[in-house]
PDB file of C-alpha atoms in Angstrom:
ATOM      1  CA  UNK A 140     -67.553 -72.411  13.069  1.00 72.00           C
ATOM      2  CA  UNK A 141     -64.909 -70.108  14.939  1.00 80.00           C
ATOM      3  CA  UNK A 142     -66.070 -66.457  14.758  1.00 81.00           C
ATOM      4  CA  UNK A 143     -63.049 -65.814  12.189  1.00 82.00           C
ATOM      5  CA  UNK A 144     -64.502 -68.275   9.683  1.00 83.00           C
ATOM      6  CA  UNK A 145     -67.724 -66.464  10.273  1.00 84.00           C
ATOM      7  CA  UNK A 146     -66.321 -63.262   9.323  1.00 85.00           C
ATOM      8  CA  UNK A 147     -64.486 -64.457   6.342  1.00 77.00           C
ATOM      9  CA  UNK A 148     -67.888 -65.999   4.903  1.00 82.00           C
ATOM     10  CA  UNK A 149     -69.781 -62.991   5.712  1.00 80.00           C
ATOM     11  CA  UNK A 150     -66.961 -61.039   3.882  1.00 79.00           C
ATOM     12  CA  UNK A 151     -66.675 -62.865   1.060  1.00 82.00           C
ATOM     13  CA  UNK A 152     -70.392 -63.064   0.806  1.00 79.00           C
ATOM     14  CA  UNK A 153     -70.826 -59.230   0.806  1.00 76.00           C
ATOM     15  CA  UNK A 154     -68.346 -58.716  -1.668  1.00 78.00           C
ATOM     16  CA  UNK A 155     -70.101 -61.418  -3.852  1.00 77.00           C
ATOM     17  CA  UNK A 156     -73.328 -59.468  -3.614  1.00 79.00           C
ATOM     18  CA  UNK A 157     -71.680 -56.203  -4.137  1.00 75.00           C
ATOM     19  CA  UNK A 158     -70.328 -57.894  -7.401  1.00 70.00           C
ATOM     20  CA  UNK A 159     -73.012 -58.654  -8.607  1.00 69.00           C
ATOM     21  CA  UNK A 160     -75.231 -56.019  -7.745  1.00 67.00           C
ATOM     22  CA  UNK A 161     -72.446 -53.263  -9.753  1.00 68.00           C
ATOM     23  CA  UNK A 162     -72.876 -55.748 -12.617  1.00 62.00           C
ATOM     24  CA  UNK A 163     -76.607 -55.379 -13.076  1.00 63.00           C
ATOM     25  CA  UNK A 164     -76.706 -51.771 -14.034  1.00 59.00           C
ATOM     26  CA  UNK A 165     -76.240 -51.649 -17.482  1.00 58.00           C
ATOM     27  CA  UNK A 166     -74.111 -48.447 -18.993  1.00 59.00           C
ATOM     28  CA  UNK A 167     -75.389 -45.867 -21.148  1.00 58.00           C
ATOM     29  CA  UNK A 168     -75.228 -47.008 -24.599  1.00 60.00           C
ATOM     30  CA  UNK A 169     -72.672 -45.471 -26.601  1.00 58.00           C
ATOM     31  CA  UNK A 170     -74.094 -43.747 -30.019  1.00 58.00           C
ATOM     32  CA  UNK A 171     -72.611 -45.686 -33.184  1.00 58.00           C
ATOM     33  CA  UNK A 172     -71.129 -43.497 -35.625  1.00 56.00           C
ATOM     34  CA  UNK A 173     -73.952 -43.591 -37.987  1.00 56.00           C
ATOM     35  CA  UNK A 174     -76.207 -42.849 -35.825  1.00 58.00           C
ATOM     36  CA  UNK A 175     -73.682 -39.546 -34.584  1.00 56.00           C
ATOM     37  CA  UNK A 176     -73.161 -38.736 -38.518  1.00 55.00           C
ATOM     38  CA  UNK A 177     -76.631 -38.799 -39.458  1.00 57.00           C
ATOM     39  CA  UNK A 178     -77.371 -36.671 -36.508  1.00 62.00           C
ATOM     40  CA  UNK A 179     -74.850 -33.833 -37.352  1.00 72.00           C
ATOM     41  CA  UNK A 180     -74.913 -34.150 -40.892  1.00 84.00           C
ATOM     42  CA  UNK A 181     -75.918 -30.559 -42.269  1.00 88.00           C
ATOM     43  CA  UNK A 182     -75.929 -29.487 -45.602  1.00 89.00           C
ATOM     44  CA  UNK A 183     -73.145 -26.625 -47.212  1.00 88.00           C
ATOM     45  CA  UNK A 184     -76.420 -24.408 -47.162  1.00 90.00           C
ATOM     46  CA  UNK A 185     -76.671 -24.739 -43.189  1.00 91.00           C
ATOM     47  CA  UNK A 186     -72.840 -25.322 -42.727  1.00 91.00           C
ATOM     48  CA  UNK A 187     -72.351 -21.978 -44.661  1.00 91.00           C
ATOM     49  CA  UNK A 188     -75.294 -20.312 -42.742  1.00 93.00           C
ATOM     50  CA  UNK A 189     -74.111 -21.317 -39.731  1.00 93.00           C
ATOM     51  CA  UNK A 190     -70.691 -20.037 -40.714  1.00 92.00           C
ATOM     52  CA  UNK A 191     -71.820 -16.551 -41.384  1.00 93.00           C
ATOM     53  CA  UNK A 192     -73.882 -16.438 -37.918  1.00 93.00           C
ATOM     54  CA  UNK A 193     -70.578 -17.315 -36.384  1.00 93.00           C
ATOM     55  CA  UNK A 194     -68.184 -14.890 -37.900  1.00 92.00           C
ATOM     56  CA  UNK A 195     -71.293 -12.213 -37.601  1.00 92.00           C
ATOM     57  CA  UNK A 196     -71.500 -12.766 -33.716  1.00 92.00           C
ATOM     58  CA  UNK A 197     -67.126 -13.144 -33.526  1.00 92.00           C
ATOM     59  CA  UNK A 198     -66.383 -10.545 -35.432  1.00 92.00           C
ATOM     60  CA  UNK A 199     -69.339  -7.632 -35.615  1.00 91.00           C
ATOM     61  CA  UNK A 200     -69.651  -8.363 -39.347  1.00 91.00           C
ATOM     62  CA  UNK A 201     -72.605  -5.841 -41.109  1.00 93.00           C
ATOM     63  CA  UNK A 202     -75.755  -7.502 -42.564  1.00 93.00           C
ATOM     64  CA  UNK A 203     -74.026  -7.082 -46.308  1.00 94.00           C
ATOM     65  CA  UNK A 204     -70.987  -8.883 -44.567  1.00 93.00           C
ATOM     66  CA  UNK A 205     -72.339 -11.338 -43.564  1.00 93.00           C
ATOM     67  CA  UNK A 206     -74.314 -12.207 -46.642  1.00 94.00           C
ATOM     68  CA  UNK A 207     -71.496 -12.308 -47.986  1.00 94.00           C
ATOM     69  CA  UNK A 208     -69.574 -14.323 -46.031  1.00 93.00           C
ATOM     70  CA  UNK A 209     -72.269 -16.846 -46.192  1.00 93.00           C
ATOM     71  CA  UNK A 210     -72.227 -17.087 -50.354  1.00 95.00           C
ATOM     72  CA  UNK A 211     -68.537 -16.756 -49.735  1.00 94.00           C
ATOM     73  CA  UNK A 212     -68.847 -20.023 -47.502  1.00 93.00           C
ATOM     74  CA  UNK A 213     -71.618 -21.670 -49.296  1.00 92.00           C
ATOM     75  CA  UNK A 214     -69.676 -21.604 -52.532  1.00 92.00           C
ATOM     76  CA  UNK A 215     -66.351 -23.202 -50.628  1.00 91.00           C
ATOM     77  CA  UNK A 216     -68.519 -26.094 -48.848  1.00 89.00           C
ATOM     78  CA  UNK A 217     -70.105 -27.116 -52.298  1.00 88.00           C
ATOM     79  CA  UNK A 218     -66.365 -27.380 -53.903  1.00 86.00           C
ATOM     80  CA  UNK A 219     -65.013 -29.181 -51.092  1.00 84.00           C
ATOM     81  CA  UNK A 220     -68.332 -31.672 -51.504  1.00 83.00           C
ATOM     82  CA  UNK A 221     -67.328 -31.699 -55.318  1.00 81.00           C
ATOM     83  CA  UNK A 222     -63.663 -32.432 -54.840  1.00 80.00           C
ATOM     84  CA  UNK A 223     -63.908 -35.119 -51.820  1.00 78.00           C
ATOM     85  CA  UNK A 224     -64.769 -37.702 -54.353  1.00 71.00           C
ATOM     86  CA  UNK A 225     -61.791 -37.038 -56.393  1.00 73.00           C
ATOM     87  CA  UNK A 226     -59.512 -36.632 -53.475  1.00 68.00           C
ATOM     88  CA  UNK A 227     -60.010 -39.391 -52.398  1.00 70.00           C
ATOM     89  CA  UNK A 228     -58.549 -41.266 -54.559  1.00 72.00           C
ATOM     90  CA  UNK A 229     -55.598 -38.874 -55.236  1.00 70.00           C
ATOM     91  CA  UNK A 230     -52.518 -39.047 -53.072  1.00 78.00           C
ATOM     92  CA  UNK A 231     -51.370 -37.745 -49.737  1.00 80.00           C
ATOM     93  CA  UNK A 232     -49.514 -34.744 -51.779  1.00 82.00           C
ATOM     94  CA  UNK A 233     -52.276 -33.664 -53.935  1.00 81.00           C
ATOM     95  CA  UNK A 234     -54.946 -33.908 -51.393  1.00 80.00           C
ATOM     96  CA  UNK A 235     -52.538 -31.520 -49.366  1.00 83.00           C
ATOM     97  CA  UNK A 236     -51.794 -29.479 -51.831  1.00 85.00           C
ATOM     98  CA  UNK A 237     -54.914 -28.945 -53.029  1.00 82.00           C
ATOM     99  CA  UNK A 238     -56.637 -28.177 -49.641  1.00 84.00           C
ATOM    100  CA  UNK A 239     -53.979 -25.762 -49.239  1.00 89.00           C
ATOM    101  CA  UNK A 240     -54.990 -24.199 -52.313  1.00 89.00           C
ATOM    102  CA  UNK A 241     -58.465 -23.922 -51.696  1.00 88.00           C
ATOM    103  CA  UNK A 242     -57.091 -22.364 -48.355  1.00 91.00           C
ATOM    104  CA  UNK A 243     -55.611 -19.356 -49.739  1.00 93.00           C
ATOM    105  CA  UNK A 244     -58.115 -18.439 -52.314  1.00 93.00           C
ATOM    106  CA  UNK A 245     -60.444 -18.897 -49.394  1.00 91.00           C
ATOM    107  CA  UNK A 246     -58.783 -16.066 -47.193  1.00 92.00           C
ATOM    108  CA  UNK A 247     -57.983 -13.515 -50.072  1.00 94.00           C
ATOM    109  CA  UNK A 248     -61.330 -13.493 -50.619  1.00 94.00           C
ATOM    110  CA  UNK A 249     -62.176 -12.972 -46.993  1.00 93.00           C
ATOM    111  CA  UNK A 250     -59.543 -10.748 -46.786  1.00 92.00           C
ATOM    112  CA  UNK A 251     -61.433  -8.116 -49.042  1.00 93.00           C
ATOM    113  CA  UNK A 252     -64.673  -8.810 -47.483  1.00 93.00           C
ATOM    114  CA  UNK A 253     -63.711  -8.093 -44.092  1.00 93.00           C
ATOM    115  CA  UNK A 254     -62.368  -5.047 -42.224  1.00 93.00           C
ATOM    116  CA  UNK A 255     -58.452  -4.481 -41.264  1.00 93.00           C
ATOM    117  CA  UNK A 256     -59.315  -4.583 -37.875  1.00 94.00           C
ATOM    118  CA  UNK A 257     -62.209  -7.613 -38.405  1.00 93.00           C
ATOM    119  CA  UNK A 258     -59.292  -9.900 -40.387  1.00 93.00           C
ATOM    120  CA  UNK A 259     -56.953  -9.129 -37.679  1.00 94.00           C
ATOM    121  CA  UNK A 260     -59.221 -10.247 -35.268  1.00 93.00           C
ATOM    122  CA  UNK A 261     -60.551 -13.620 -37.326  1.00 93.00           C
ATOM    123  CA  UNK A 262     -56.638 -14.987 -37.349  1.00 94.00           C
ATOM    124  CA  UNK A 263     -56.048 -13.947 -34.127  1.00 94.00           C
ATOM    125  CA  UNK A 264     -59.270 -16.417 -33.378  1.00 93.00           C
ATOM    126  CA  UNK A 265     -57.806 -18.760 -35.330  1.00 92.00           C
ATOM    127  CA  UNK A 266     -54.707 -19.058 -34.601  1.00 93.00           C
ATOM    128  CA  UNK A 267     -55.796 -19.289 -30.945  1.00 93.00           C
ATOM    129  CA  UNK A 268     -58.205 -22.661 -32.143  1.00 91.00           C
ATOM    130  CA  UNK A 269     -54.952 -23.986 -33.799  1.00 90.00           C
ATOM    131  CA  UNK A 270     -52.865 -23.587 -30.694  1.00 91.00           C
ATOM    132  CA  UNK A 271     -56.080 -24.740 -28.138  1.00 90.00           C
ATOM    133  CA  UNK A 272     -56.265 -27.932 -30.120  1.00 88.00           C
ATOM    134  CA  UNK A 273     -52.352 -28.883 -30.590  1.00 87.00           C
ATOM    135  CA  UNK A 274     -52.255 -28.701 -26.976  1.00 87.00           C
ATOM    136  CA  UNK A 275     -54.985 -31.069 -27.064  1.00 84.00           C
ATOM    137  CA  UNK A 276     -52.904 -33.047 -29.488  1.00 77.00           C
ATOM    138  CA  UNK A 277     -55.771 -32.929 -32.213  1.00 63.00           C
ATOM    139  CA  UNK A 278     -54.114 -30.860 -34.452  1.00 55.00           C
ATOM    140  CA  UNK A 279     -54.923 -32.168 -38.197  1.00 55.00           C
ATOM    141  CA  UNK A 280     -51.664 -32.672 -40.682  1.00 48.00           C
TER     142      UNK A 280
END
């Protein structure tokens, strides 16, 4: 065997080996969606209590505040849990339209709970989270 031949084998060997050696390790399994779901799955008590911690920290809500912000929440998380079932199986339009609805009565009420200066400050959050994630193309229609 000529020393190129030798070469070449030993080449072709090694990257066999390296093949097959990157093949063995096995990659971290990927979590199915059930399993993710059932994971994060809180109920509108915790999602509203969780809510309320949020805005509390964010925004330097009072302890009445943020009670009230939580019942405020609370109350919005069970209706959307009521209405998914129906909206289901509405259309595009009236899912939109009333989402949007549920919106608005949303922030009037907010509106009144908060401040001047702590409303101000919760769209100026917001609208900051709405521009963040269009430029991460994961803006919701």
């Amino acid at each position: 065997m000529t020393p190129m031949k030798k070469t070449f084998v030993l080449l072709a060997a090694f990257l066999f080996s390296a093949g097959v050696a990157s093949a063995q390790t096995a990659p971290a399994k990927a979590k199915s969606k059930t399993e993710q779901s059932a994971k994060t799955k809180k109920t509108p008590e915790q999602k509203a209590q969780h809510t309320a911690q949020k805005m509390a920290a964010t925004l330097s809500l009072s302890a009445a505040q943020t009670e009230q912000i939580r019942q405020l929440d609370l109350a919005r998380q069970k209706e959307m849990q009521a209405k998914q079932a129906t909206l289901a199986t509405a259309d595009k339009a009236k899912q939109h339209e009333a989402k949007r609805a549920s919106k608005e009565q949303y922030e009037a009420q907010l509106k009144k709970i908060l401040s001047t200066e702590q409303y101000a400050k919760y769209t100026q959050l917001r609208a900051e989270k709405a521009n963040k994630q269009k430029a991460n193309g994961k803006m919701k229609s």
